[in-house]
Short mmCIF file of C-alpha atoms and ligand atoms in Angstrom, two decimals:
data_model
loop_
_atom_site.label_atom_id
_atom_site.label_comp_id
_atom_site.label_asym_id
_atom_site.label_seq_id
_atom_site.Cartn_x
_atom_site.Cartn_y
_atom_site.Cartn_z
CA MET A 1 103.20 127.08 114.77
CA ASN A 2 100.11 129.13 114.00
CA ALA A 3 100.17 132.54 112.40
CA PRO A 4 99.17 134.72 115.40
CA THR A 5 101.95 133.25 117.55
CA ARG A 6 104.42 133.73 114.75
CA SER A 7 103.57 137.38 114.14
CA PHE A 8 103.58 137.94 117.89
CA SER A 9 107.06 136.46 118.18
CA ARG A 10 108.30 138.46 115.20
CA ARG A 11 106.99 141.68 116.71
CA LEU A 12 108.67 140.78 119.95
CA LEU A 13 111.90 140.10 118.11
CA LEU A 14 111.72 143.44 116.29
CA SER A 15 111.06 145.43 119.41
CA ARG A 16 113.85 143.53 121.14
CA SER A 17 116.26 144.26 118.30
CA ALA A 18 115.42 147.96 118.53
CA ALA A 19 116.20 147.77 122.24
CA VAL A 20 119.38 145.86 121.46
CA ALA A 21 120.50 148.48 118.95
CA GLY A 22 120.08 151.18 121.57
CA ALA A 23 121.71 149.15 124.30
CA SER A 24 124.59 148.03 122.14
CA SER A 25 125.55 151.58 121.23
CA ALA A 26 125.83 152.04 124.95
CA GLY A 27 127.99 148.88 125.05
CA LEU A 28 125.38 146.84 126.98
CA LEU A 29 123.47 143.58 126.69
CA LEU A 30 124.09 142.62 123.04
CA PRO A 31 126.00 139.33 123.34
CA GLN A 32 123.61 137.77 125.87
CA ILE A 33 120.46 138.70 123.98
CA VAL A 34 121.78 137.70 120.57
CA ARG A 35 122.95 134.36 121.95
CA ALA A 36 119.60 133.73 123.61
CA GLN A 37 117.67 134.52 120.43
CA GLY A 38 119.96 132.37 118.34
CA SER A 39 119.75 129.41 120.65
CA LYS A 40 116.74 127.67 119.09
CA VAL A 41 117.14 125.84 115.79
CA ARG A 42 114.35 126.90 113.43
CA VAL A 43 113.06 123.89 111.52
CA GLY A 44 110.41 124.23 108.81
CA PHE A 45 108.25 121.51 107.29
CA MET A 46 107.12 122.13 103.74
CA LEU A 47 104.86 119.17 103.04
CA PRO A 48 101.47 118.35 101.52
CA TYR A 49 98.83 118.43 104.25
CA THR A 50 95.93 118.49 101.77
CA GLY A 51 95.23 116.59 98.52
CA THR A 52 96.12 113.09 97.36
CA TYR A 53 99.52 113.19 99.12
CA ALA A 54 98.21 114.56 102.47
CA GLN A 55 98.75 111.34 104.40
CA LEU A 56 102.33 111.16 103.09
CA GLY A 57 103.10 114.58 104.54
CA VAL A 58 101.70 113.62 107.93
CA ALA A 59 103.69 110.36 108.02
CA ILE A 60 106.91 112.23 107.21
CA GLU A 61 106.35 114.84 109.91
CA ASN A 62 105.52 112.11 112.45
CA GLY A 63 108.72 110.27 111.57
CA VAL A 64 110.94 113.35 111.89
CA ARG A 65 109.46 114.29 115.25
CA MET A 66 109.74 110.76 116.57
CA ALA A 67 113.44 110.37 115.68
CA ILE A 68 114.32 113.69 117.32
CA ALA A 69 112.15 113.03 120.39
CA GLU A 70 113.89 109.67 120.87
CA LYS A 71 117.18 111.53 121.21
CA GLY A 72 115.93 114.07 123.74
CA GLY A 73 113.98 116.46 121.51
CA LYS A 74 116.92 118.73 120.67
CA LEU A 75 119.37 119.16 117.79
CA GLY A 76 123.03 119.58 118.74
CA GLY A 77 121.92 120.53 122.24
CA ARG A 78 119.62 123.31 120.97
CA GLU A 79 115.88 123.49 121.43
CA ILE A 80 113.75 123.50 118.30
CA GLU A 81 111.19 125.97 117.03
CA TRP A 82 108.94 124.35 114.41
CA PHE A 83 107.27 125.96 111.39
CA LYS A 84 104.86 124.44 108.87
CA VAL A 85 103.65 125.22 105.35
CA ASP A 86 101.11 123.13 103.40
CA ASP A 87 102.52 122.97 99.86
CA GLU A 88 99.34 121.30 98.50
CA SER A 89 101.54 119.36 96.02
CA GLU A 90 101.18 122.45 93.84
CA PRO A 91 104.34 123.06 91.76
CA SER A 92 103.33 126.59 90.69
CA LYS A 93 103.51 127.69 94.35
CA GLY A 94 106.77 125.87 95.13
CA VAL A 95 109.12 128.84 95.22
CA GLU A 96 106.62 131.07 97.05
CA ASN A 97 105.96 128.43 99.71
CA ALA A 98 109.65 127.67 100.23
CA ASN A 99 110.27 131.39 100.69
CA LYS A 100 107.57 131.54 103.37
CA LEU A 101 109.85 129.32 105.41
CA VAL A 102 113.21 130.67 104.30
CA GLN A 103 112.59 134.41 104.05
CA ARG A 104 109.60 135.00 106.32
CA ASP A 105 110.23 132.43 109.06
CA LYS A 106 114.03 132.44 108.67
CA VAL A 107 114.33 128.68 109.16
CA ASP A 108 117.78 127.16 109.58
CA ILE A 109 116.58 123.84 108.15
CA LEU A 110 113.90 123.21 105.54
CA ILE A 111 112.44 119.69 105.44
CA GLY A 112 110.45 119.11 102.25
CA THR A 113 108.81 117.76 100.25
CA VAL A 114 106.81 114.90 98.65
CA HIS A 115 106.03 116.04 95.09
CA SER A 116 108.87 116.23 92.54
CA GLY A 117 107.49 119.32 90.79
CA VAL A 118 107.22 121.23 94.08
CA GLN A 119 110.73 120.05 94.96
CA MET A 120 112.10 121.97 91.99
CA GLY A 121 110.88 125.18 93.67
CA ILE A 122 112.53 124.20 96.95
CA GLN A 123 115.72 123.32 95.09
CA LYS A 124 115.88 126.79 93.58
CA VAL A 125 115.32 128.48 96.94
CA ALA A 126 117.81 126.15 98.65
CA ARG A 127 120.47 126.87 96.04
CA ASP A 128 119.86 130.62 96.11
CA SER A 129 119.71 130.96 99.91
CA GLY A 130 122.11 128.21 101.01
CA VAL A 131 119.61 127.02 103.65
CA LEU A 132 120.12 123.41 104.76
CA SER A 133 117.49 121.40 102.93
CA ILE A 134 116.50 117.78 103.64
CA ILE A 135 114.39 116.00 101.02
CA PRO A 136 112.28 113.38 102.85
CA ASN A 137 110.57 112.00 99.75
CA ALA A 138 110.48 113.72 96.34
CA GLY A 139 112.63 111.71 93.96
CA VAL A 140 113.21 114.25 91.19
CA LEU A 141 116.49 113.26 89.57
CA ALA A 142 117.82 116.80 89.12
CA ALA A 143 118.01 117.34 92.90
CA THR A 144 120.91 114.91 93.15
CA ARG A 145 122.13 115.12 89.57
CA ALA A 146 122.53 118.31 87.52
CA LEU A 147 121.11 120.65 90.21
CA CYS A 148 122.74 118.99 93.22
CA ALA A 149 123.96 121.32 95.96
CA PRO A 150 126.24 121.09 98.99
CA ASN A 151 123.39 122.12 101.32
CA VAL A 152 120.77 119.66 99.93
CA PHE A 153 120.53 116.07 101.23
CA ARG A 154 117.98 113.44 100.23
CA THR A 155 116.98 110.72 102.70
CA SER A 156 114.51 108.92 100.42
CA PHE A 157 115.34 107.73 96.88
CA SER A 158 115.71 109.01 93.34
CA ASN A 159 112.68 108.42 91.12
CA SER A 160 114.38 105.77 89.00
CA GLN A 161 115.92 103.88 91.95
CA PRO A 162 113.00 101.57 92.94
CA THR A 163 112.11 100.73 89.33
CA MET A 164 115.76 99.98 88.44
CA ALA A 165 115.05 96.75 90.33
CA LEU A 166 111.64 96.01 88.80
CA GLY A 167 112.43 94.67 85.33
CA LYS A 168 114.36 91.55 86.26
CA PRO A 169 111.80 89.97 88.63
CA MET A 170 109.17 90.42 85.92
CA MET A 171 111.32 88.71 83.32
CA ASP A 172 112.21 85.97 85.82
CA LYS A 173 108.48 85.16 85.83
CA GLY A 174 108.43 85.06 82.03
CA LEU A 175 106.45 88.30 81.67
CA LYS A 176 107.95 89.49 78.39
CA LYS A 177 105.51 92.16 77.21
CA ALA A 178 104.41 94.96 79.51
CA VAL A 179 102.29 98.09 79.48
CA TRP A 180 103.52 101.01 81.59
CA ILE A 181 101.01 103.40 83.16
CA THR A 182 101.59 106.49 85.33
CA TRP A 183 100.83 110.08 86.16
CA LYS A 184 102.60 112.24 83.63
CA TYR A 185 104.97 114.29 85.74
CA ALA A 186 108.59 113.95 86.85
CA ALA A 187 107.96 111.17 89.40
CA GLY A 188 106.15 108.95 86.89
CA ASP A 189 108.36 109.80 83.92
CA GLU A 190 111.56 109.20 85.86
CA ALA A 191 110.22 106.00 87.42
CA PHE A 192 109.65 104.93 83.82
CA GLU A 193 113.34 105.57 83.04
CA GLY A 194 114.33 103.03 85.72
CA PHE A 195 111.71 100.54 84.55
CA LYS A 196 112.61 100.87 80.89
CA ASP A 197 116.29 100.41 81.61
CA SER A 198 115.88 97.34 83.84
CA TYR A 199 113.11 95.66 81.85
CA THR A 200 114.57 96.08 78.39
CA LYS A 201 118.07 95.09 79.60
CA ALA A 202 116.51 91.88 80.96
CA GLY A 203 114.97 91.27 77.52
CA GLY A 204 111.44 92.63 78.01
CA THR A 205 109.41 94.71 75.57
CA ILE A 206 107.29 97.70 76.56
CA VAL A 207 104.31 97.54 74.25
CA LYS A 208 102.65 100.79 75.32
CA GLU A 209 103.16 103.76 77.65
CA LEU A 210 99.96 105.17 79.11
CA GLY A 211 99.54 108.27 81.23
CA LEU A 212 97.21 110.83 82.75
CA PRO A 213 97.86 114.18 84.41
CA PHE A 214 98.56 114.41 88.18
CA PRO A 215 96.41 114.09 90.31
CA ASN A 216 93.71 112.79 87.94
CA VAL A 217 92.11 109.44 88.90
CA GLU A 218 89.94 108.75 85.84
CA PHE A 219 91.58 105.41 85.06
CA GLN A 220 88.66 103.73 83.28
CA ALA A 221 89.49 104.41 79.62
CA LEU A 222 93.12 103.45 80.18
CA LEU A 223 92.16 100.18 81.88
CA THR A 224 89.90 99.35 78.93
CA GLU A 225 92.87 99.94 76.64
CA ILE A 226 95.04 97.65 78.77
CA ALA A 227 92.40 94.92 78.58
CA SER A 228 92.42 95.10 74.81
CA LEU A 229 96.24 95.18 74.55
CA LYS A 230 96.47 91.96 76.62
CA PRO A 231 100.09 92.41 77.80
CA ASP A 232 101.80 89.78 79.98
CA ALA A 233 101.99 92.34 82.82
CA VAL A 234 101.32 95.96 83.76
CA ALA A 235 103.89 98.12 85.57
CA CYS A 236 103.10 101.51 87.08
CA PHE A 237 103.85 104.46 89.32
CA PHE A 238 101.04 105.81 91.50
CA ALA A 239 101.09 106.88 95.13
CA GLY A 240 98.94 108.19 97.96
CA ALA A 241 95.16 107.99 98.04
CA ALA A 242 95.00 107.62 94.24
CA ALA A 243 97.08 104.42 94.36
CA ALA A 244 94.30 102.69 96.32
CA LYS A 245 91.78 103.81 93.73
CA PHE A 246 93.98 102.56 90.90
CA MET A 247 94.21 99.08 92.40
CA LYS A 248 90.46 99.00 93.09
CA ASP A 249 89.64 100.11 89.56
CA TYR A 250 92.12 97.54 88.18
CA ALA A 251 90.33 94.79 90.07
CA ALA A 252 86.87 96.12 89.18
CA ALA A 253 87.87 96.13 85.49
CA GLY A 254 88.44 92.36 85.82
CA LEU A 255 92.23 92.62 85.37
CA GLN A 256 93.31 91.42 88.85
CA GLY A 257 94.63 87.86 88.63
CA LYS A 258 94.52 87.99 84.82
CA ILE A 259 97.27 90.48 84.04
CA PRO A 260 99.80 90.65 86.90
CA LEU A 261 100.21 94.15 88.31
CA TYR A 262 103.71 95.40 89.21
CA GLY A 263 104.72 98.78 90.53
CA SER A 264 107.21 101.10 92.01
CA GLY A 265 106.51 100.13 95.64
CA PHE A 266 104.78 103.39 96.55
CA LEU A 267 101.71 101.84 94.94
CA THR A 268 101.05 99.76 98.05
CA GLU A 269 102.42 102.09 100.77
CA GLY A 270 99.99 103.39 103.36
CA VAL A 271 96.98 102.29 101.30
CA LEU A 272 96.62 98.57 101.94
CA GLN A 273 93.58 99.01 104.15
CA ALA A 274 91.92 101.41 101.73
CA ALA A 275 92.60 99.12 98.75
CA GLY A 276 91.46 95.96 100.57
CA PRO A 277 91.41 92.72 98.50
CA ALA A 278 92.24 94.68 95.32
CA ALA A 279 95.86 94.96 96.50
CA GLU A 280 96.35 91.21 96.96
CA GLY A 281 99.00 89.79 94.65
CA VAL A 282 100.50 93.15 93.62
CA TYR A 283 104.29 92.89 93.22
CA SER A 284 106.55 95.89 93.73
CA THR A 285 110.08 97.03 94.42
CA LEU A 286 111.02 99.56 97.09
CA HIS A 287 113.67 100.47 99.66
CA TYR A 288 111.39 99.37 102.52
CA ALA A 289 108.86 96.69 103.45
CA ASP A 290 106.65 96.58 106.55
CA SER A 291 107.56 92.98 107.25
CA LEU A 292 111.37 93.38 107.23
CA ASP A 293 112.36 90.96 109.94
CA THR A 294 114.98 92.95 111.84
CA PRO A 295 115.00 94.11 115.46
CA ARG A 296 115.47 97.71 114.25
CA ASN A 297 112.35 97.61 112.07
CA LYS A 298 110.25 95.91 114.72
CA GLN A 299 111.28 98.38 117.39
CA PHE A 300 110.49 101.29 115.05
CA ARG A 301 107.10 99.91 114.05
CA THR A 302 106.02 99.24 117.60
CA ALA A 303 107.09 102.70 118.79
CA TYR A 304 105.45 104.50 115.85
CA ALA A 305 102.17 102.59 116.13
CA GLY A 306 102.09 103.24 119.86
CA GLN A 307 102.73 106.94 119.47
CA PHE A 308 100.57 107.82 116.47
CA LYS A 309 97.92 105.03 116.50
CA LEU A 310 98.81 104.43 112.86
CA GLN A 311 100.88 101.82 111.06
CA PRO A 312 104.10 103.33 109.65
CA ASP A 313 104.94 103.12 105.95
CA VAL A 314 107.91 104.10 103.78
CA TYR A 315 107.09 107.81 104.20
CA ALA A 316 107.24 107.52 107.99
CA VAL A 317 110.60 105.75 107.61
CA GLN A 318 111.96 108.49 105.36
CA GLY A 319 110.83 111.14 107.86
CA TYR A 320 112.37 109.16 110.69
CA ASP A 321 115.67 108.92 108.84
CA SER A 322 115.58 112.66 108.11
CA GLY A 323 115.27 113.21 111.86
CA GLN A 324 118.10 110.75 112.54
CA LEU A 325 120.32 112.47 109.95
CA LEU A 326 119.74 115.86 111.57
CA VAL A 327 120.35 114.51 115.08
CA GLN A 328 123.68 113.02 114.00
CA GLY A 329 124.75 115.96 111.82
CA LEU A 330 124.05 118.65 114.39
CA ALA A 331 125.61 116.59 117.18
CA ALA A 332 128.84 116.47 115.17
CA VAL A 333 129.08 120.30 115.20
CA LYS A 334 127.54 120.66 118.69
CA GLY A 335 124.69 122.67 117.22
CA ASP A 336 126.94 125.22 115.52
CA MET A 337 125.33 125.43 112.07
CA SER A 338 127.67 128.22 111.01
CA ASN A 339 130.41 125.59 110.76
CA LYS A 340 129.09 124.52 107.38
CA ALA A 341 132.07 122.53 106.17
CA ALA A 342 132.01 120.30 109.25
CA LEU A 343 128.21 120.07 109.21
CA TYR A 344 128.02 118.99 105.57
CA LYS A 345 130.88 116.56 106.06
CA ALA A 346 129.01 114.95 108.97
CA LEU A 347 125.77 114.74 106.98
CA GLU A 348 127.65 113.22 104.04
CA THR A 349 129.51 110.58 105.98
CA THR A 350 127.04 109.49 108.65
CA VAL A 351 125.57 106.00 108.31
CA ILE A 352 121.87 105.84 109.05
CA ASP A 353 120.67 102.86 111.07
CA SER A 354 117.26 102.82 109.46
CA PRO A 355 114.23 100.56 109.80
CA ARG A 356 114.84 99.90 106.07
CA GLY A 357 118.40 98.65 106.78
CA LYS A 358 121.62 100.65 107.12
CA TRP A 359 122.30 103.17 104.36
CA SER A 360 124.81 105.88 103.53
CA MET A 361 124.85 109.00 101.33
CA SER A 362 126.24 108.92 97.82
CA LYS A 363 128.61 111.71 96.77
CA ALA A 364 125.58 113.46 95.25
CA HIS A 365 123.68 113.20 98.59
CA ASN A 366 121.22 110.44 97.73
CA PRO A 367 120.84 107.16 99.70
CA VAL A 368 122.82 104.12 98.62
CA GLN A 369 120.40 101.40 99.67
CA ASP A 370 118.95 97.94 99.16
CA ILE A 371 115.77 97.61 97.11
CA TYR A 372 113.37 94.85 98.17
CA LEU A 373 110.96 92.79 96.07
CA ARG A 374 107.60 92.58 97.84
CA VAL A 375 104.18 91.10 97.24
CA VAL A 376 100.92 91.95 98.98
CA GLU A 377 99.64 88.94 100.90
CA LYS A 378 96.77 89.07 103.39
CA GLY A 379 96.94 92.85 103.58
CA ASP A 380 100.69 92.99 104.21
CA ASN A 381 103.70 93.93 102.09
CA LYS A 382 105.61 90.66 102.32
CA VAL A 383 109.34 90.73 101.51
CA LEU A 384 110.43 88.19 98.91
CA GLY A 385 114.09 89.20 98.89
CA VAL A 386 116.61 91.87 97.98
CA ALA A 387 116.09 92.82 94.33
CA ALA A 388 119.10 95.16 94.20
CA LYS A 389 121.89 95.40 96.76
CA ALA A 390 123.34 98.81 97.78
CA LEU A 391 121.84 100.53 94.76
CA ALA A 392 123.10 104.06 94.07
CA ASP A 393 121.61 106.65 91.75
CA SER A 394 123.99 107.57 88.94
CA GLY A 395 124.45 111.13 90.22
CA THR A 396 125.07 112.10 86.60
CA GLY A 397 126.00 115.74 86.11
CA CYS A 398 126.39 116.49 89.82
CA LYS A 399 129.42 118.63 90.57
CA LEU A 400 129.82 119.07 94.28
C1 PHB B 1 107.40 112.45 93.75
O1 PHB B 1 106.65 113.30 93.26
O2 PHB B 1 108.64 112.53 93.66
C2 PHB B 1 106.84 111.29 94.49
C3 PHB B 1 105.61 111.40 95.13
C4 PHB B 1 105.09 110.32 95.83
C5 PHB B 1 105.82 109.16 95.91
C6 PHB B 1 107.05 109.04 95.28
C7 PHB B 1 107.56 110.11 94.56
O3 PHB B 1 105.35 108.13 96.60
#
């Protein structure tokens, strides 16, 4: 919704409330008007619409809207009023932006976001305000560990989940010495935790950890260092537009085909066209793959491509599942969000029939899901198999 409409509707609301106050003292009108005003569910998107993660934000919003539209465009029988804030993947504005939705727009549901640092701001606002918050991407561990909350549900992954499945396939190929490279912020550092755990447990050695600040894309010096270290493999976390650049620079540095490149699967999501031949042969682990051969995935992909003239990726799936979760949760309480115990119970126990495969919520409100091993072949993320079955995050420290 744009700003003029919003301020118009707020003015209207204020003048109506003044009228209501007068009328109610005369014992008139109040119940009808209050019920009418409360009838729409206010849903706010806090997502990146600019910067390296912009296309991720758009895919998530598309997915949410599509899932809800498929079920009639309402939540628990109530119409929806949408709100949007561009969080720019800027952690320093996280709290302020979340409050634009929670305090200014008075949303009932906040859907956001992509970037783990920004998520920490949303988490604070969600915990302080009690607003229902759905995390459609950001994997920051604290959100479903030490800072978990009854009103916060994640439909995506925890940062260490995809890489918990990465170490073994590398060792199975005899790649015993690896360099790790990432952006130095929570998503990269926590993806490293999963990689380190799985790779060292399988017997691998991490010879060097390399990093650069988010959203920096000056990879050259680091690639030169990798060439001189000559590891058996490289493993990484990058995502969004920068991931395509990383793969192109890797190939241009002469490393493609010489030192196998592995990644947390975000590396090849939504960027295969942009990366072109540089993505060929990249192995990764993730809770989704385009080529999953199930009727559910095919139906989703056809519908999404038809509607948005874009191929869906993991972000679209996570948005779609956020929409599905809300449809099912609000249906269970017939749209009555004041019945929090029943609403949270429904959100906790519902099974999501996702394009990625069926998944359920852990006690800490994070998906328990299969992780797939994929390889890029002819511009497609081809599934090689399930690398980890029904993988749950540890949920360590969460007291719900
Ligand atoms: C994150 O910041 O948590 C994040 C961002 C993009 C991804 C995955 C994780 O693809």
